[in-house]
Short mmCIF file of C-alpha atoms in Angstrom, two decimals:
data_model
loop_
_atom_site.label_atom_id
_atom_site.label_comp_id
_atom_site.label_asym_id
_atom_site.label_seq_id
_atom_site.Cartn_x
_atom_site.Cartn_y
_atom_site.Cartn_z
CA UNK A 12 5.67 56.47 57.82
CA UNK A 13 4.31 53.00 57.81
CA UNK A 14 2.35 52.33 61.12
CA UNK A 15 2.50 48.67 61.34
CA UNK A 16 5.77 46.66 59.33
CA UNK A 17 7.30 43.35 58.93
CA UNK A 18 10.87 43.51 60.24
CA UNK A 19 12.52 41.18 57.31
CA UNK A 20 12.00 41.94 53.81
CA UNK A 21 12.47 38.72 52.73
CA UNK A 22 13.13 34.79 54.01
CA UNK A 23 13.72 31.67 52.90
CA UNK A 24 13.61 28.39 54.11
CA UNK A 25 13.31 24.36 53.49
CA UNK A 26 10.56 22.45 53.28
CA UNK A 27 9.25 21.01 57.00
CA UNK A 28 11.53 23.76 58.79
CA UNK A 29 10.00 26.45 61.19
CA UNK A 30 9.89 30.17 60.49
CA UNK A 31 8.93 32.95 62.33
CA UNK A 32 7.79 36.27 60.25
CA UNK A 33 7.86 38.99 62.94
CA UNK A 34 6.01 42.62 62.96
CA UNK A 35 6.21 46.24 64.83
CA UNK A 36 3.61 48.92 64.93
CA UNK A 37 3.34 52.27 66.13
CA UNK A 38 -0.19 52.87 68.02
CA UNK A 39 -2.11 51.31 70.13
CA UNK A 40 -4.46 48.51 68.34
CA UNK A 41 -7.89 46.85 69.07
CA UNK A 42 -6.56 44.19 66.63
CA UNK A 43 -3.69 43.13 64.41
CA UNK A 44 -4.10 40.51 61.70
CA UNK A 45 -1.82 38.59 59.57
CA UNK A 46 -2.53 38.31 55.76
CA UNK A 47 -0.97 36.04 52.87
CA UNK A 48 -0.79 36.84 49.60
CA UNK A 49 0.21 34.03 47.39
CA UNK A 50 1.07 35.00 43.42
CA UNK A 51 -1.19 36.17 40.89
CA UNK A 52 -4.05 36.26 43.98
CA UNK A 53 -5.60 38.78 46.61
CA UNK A 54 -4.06 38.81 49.94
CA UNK A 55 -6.35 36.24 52.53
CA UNK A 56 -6.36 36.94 55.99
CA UNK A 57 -4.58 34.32 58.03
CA UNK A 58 -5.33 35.09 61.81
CA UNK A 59 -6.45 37.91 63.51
CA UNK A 60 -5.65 38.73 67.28
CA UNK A 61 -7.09 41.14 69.43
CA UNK A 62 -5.27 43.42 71.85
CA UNK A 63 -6.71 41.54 74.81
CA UNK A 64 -5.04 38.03 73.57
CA UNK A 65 -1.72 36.97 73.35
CA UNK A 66 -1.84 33.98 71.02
CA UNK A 67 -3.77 32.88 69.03
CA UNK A 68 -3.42 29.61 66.43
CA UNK A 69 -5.23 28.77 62.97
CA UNK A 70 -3.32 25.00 61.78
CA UNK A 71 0.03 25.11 61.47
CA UNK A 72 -0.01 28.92 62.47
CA UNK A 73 0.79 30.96 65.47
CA UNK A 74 0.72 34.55 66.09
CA UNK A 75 1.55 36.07 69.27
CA UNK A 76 0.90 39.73 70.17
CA UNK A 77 3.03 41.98 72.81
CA UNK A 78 1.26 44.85 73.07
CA UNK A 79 3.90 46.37 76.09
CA UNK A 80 6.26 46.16 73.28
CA UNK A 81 4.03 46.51 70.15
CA UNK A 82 5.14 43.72 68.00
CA UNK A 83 3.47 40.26 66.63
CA UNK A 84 5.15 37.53 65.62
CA UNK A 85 3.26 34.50 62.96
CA UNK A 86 5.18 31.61 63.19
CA UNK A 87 4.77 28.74 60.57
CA UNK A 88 5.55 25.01 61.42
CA UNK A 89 6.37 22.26 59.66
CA UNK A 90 6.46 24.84 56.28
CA UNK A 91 5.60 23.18 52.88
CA UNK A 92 6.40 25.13 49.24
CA UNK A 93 2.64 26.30 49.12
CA UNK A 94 3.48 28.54 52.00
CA UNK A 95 5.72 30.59 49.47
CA UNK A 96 4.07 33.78 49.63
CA UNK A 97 4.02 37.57 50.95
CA UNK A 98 3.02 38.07 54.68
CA UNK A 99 1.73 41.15 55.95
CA UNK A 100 0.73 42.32 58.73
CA UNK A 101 -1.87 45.16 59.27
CA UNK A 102 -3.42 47.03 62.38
CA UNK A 103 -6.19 48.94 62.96
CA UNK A 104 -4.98 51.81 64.69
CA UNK A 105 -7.47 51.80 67.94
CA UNK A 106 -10.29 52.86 65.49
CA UNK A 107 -12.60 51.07 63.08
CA UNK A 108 -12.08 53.15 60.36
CA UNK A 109 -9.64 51.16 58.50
CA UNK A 110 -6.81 48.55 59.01
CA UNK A 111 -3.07 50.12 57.68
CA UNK A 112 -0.92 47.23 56.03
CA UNK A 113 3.24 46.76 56.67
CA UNK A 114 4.94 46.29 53.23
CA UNK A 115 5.16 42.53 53.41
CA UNK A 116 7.53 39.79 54.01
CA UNK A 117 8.25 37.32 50.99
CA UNK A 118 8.56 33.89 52.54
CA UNK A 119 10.30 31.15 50.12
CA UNK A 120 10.00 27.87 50.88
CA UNK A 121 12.29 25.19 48.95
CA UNK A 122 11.87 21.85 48.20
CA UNK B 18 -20.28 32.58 48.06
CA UNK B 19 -18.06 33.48 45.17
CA UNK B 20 -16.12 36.30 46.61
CA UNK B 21 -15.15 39.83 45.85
CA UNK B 22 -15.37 39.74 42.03
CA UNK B 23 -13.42 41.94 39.82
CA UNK B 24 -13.09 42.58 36.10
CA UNK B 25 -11.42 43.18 34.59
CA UNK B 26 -8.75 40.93 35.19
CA UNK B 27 -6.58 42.67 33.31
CA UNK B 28 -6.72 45.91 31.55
CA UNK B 29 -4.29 47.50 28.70
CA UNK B 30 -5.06 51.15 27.80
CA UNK B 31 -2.40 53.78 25.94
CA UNK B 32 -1.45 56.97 27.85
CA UNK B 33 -4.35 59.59 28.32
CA UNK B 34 -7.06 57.02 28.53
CA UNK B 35 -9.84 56.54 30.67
CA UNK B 36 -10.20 52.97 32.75
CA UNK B 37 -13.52 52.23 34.66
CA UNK B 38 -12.71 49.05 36.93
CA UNK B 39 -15.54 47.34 38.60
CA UNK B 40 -15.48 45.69 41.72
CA UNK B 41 -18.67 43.34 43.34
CA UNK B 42 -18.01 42.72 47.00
CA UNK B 43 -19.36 39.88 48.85
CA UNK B 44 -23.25 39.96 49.37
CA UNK B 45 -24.11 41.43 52.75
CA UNK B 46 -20.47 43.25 53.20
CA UNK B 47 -21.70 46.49 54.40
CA UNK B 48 -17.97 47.84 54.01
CA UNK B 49 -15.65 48.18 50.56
CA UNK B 50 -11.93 49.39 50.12
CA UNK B 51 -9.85 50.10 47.34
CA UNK B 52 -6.40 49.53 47.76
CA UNK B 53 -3.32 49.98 44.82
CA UNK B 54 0.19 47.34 44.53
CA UNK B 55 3.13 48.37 42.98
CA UNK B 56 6.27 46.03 43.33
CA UNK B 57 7.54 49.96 44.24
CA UNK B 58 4.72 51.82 46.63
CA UNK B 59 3.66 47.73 48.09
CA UNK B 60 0.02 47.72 49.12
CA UNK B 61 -1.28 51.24 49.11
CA UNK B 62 -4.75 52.28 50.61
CA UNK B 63 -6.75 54.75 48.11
CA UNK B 64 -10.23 54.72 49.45
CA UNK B 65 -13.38 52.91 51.66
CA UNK B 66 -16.88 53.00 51.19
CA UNK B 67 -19.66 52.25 53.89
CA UNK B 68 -22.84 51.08 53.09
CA UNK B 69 -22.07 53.05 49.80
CA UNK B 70 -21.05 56.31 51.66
CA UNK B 71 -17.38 57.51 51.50
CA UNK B 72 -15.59 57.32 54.58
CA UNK B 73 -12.21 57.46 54.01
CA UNK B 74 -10.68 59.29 50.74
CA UNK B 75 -7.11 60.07 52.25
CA UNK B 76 -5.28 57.36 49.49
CA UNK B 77 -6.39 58.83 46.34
CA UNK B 78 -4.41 60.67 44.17
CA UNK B 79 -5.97 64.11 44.10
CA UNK B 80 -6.55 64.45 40.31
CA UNK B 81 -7.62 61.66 37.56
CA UNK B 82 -9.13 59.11 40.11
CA UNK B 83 -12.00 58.98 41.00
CA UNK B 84 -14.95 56.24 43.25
CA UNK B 85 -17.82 55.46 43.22
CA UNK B 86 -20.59 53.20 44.67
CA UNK B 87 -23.65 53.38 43.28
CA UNK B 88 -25.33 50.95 45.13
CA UNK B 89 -24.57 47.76 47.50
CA UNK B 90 -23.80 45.71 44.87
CA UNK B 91 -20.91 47.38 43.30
CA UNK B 92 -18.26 49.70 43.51
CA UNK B 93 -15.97 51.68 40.25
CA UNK B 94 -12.73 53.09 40.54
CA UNK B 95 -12.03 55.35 37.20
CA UNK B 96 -9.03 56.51 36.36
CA UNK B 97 -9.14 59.43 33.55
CA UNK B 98 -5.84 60.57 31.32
CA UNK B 99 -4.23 57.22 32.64
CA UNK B 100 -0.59 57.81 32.60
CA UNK B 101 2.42 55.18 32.95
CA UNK B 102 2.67 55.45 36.19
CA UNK B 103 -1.13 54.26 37.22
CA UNK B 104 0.11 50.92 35.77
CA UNK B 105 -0.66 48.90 38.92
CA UNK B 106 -2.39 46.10 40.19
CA UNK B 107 -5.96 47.74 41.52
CA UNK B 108 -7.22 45.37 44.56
CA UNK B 109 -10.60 45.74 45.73
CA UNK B 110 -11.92 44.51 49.45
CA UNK B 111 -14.68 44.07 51.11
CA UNK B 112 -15.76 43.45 54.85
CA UNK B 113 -18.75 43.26 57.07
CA UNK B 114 -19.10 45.95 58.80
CA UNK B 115 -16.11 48.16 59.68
CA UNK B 116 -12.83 48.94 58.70
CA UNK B 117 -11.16 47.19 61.47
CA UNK B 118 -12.92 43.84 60.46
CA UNK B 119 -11.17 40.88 58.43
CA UNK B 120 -11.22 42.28 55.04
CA UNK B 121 -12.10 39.58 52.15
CA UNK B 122 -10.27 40.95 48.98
CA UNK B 123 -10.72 40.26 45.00
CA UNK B 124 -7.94 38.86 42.67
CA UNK B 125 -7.70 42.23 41.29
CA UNK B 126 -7.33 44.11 38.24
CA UNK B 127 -3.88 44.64 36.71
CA UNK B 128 -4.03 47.93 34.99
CA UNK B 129 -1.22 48.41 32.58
CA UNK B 130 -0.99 52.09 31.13
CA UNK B 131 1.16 52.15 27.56
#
């Protein structure tokens, strides 16, 4: 069972609209971060938030963290068709060891 | 700082071969992961090295695949009697210090088995 995953499986939106990409997990975390992975490349980390923060911003970016209710949302503003990509999130299960990735959300933006 | 290299970039062997990929992670990275894609499986974990000493083997398939890291500088991942099914893009990452750091990954290796 995954133990951190993206709640859409897909999205798609217009070009300078808002979107929200949102995320549950299953244990308690020092740290959840958001990843991109844009076609034909390795996925780049896009924020990373620690248990003892609720937001945190990078740009045009915004990820929240509830850890009561053990989800993360990233929110994208103002979205442009370079943003078309796969979003994961990953968490690091209260341990150092290793981070454990969701299966991705693909985020299309149009024109 | 040119990144986590990889090469190949891609990689075409017929069933029952061997395939050696290399991975180079960032200079001063302490930490290196393995990780396999499949439009199927997603992003699956295989293995993770620290400062060159295997931590964390619980992703790799128990027979045919195989890591190494020889020294700080590089990592392999060989896969022997490659079968259709290995076909896969092979991402390698490195970070730091520990797991739980922001991991830097390659552009990967896109194995395709025949």
């Amino acid at each position: 069972s995954q133990l951190a995953e993206e709640n859409s499986w897909a999205l798609s939106v217009h070009e300078g609209e808002s979107v929200t990409v949102n995320c549950s997990y299953k244990t308690s975390i020092t740290a959840l971060q958001w990843y991109r992975q844009k076609s034909g490349k390795g996925p780049a980390q896009l924020i990373l938030i620690r248990s003892n923060e609720r937001e945190k911003r990078n740009g045009r970016l915004r990820a929240t963290l509830d850890t009561s209710s053990q989800s993360s949302s990233l929110s994208i503003t103002a979205t442009r068709c370079e943003d078309t990509a796969v979003y994961f999130c990953a968490t690091d299960r209260n341990s150092n060891n290793r981070i454990f990735f969701g299966d991705g959300t693909q985020l299309v933006v149009k024109p | 700082n040119a990144g986590v290299i990889q090469t190949p970039r891609h990689k075409v062997t017929g069933k029952g071969q061997e395939a050696t990929l290399w991975c180079e992670p960032i200079s001063g990275h302490s930490a290196v992961f393995w990780y396999r894609q499949t439009i199927v499986q997603g992003l699956e974990f295989l293995t993770y090295f620290r400062n060159q000493a295997p931590i964390d083997d619980s992703g790799m398939p128990k027979e045919r695949f195989s890591a190494q890291m020889p020294n700080q500088s590089h990592s392999t991942l060989k896969i022997q009697s490659t079968q259709p099914q290995d076909s896969a893009v092979y991402l390698c990452a490195s970070s730091i210090d520990r797991g739980g750091d922001t991991q830097y990954f390659g552009p990967g290796t896109r194995l395709l088995v025949l």
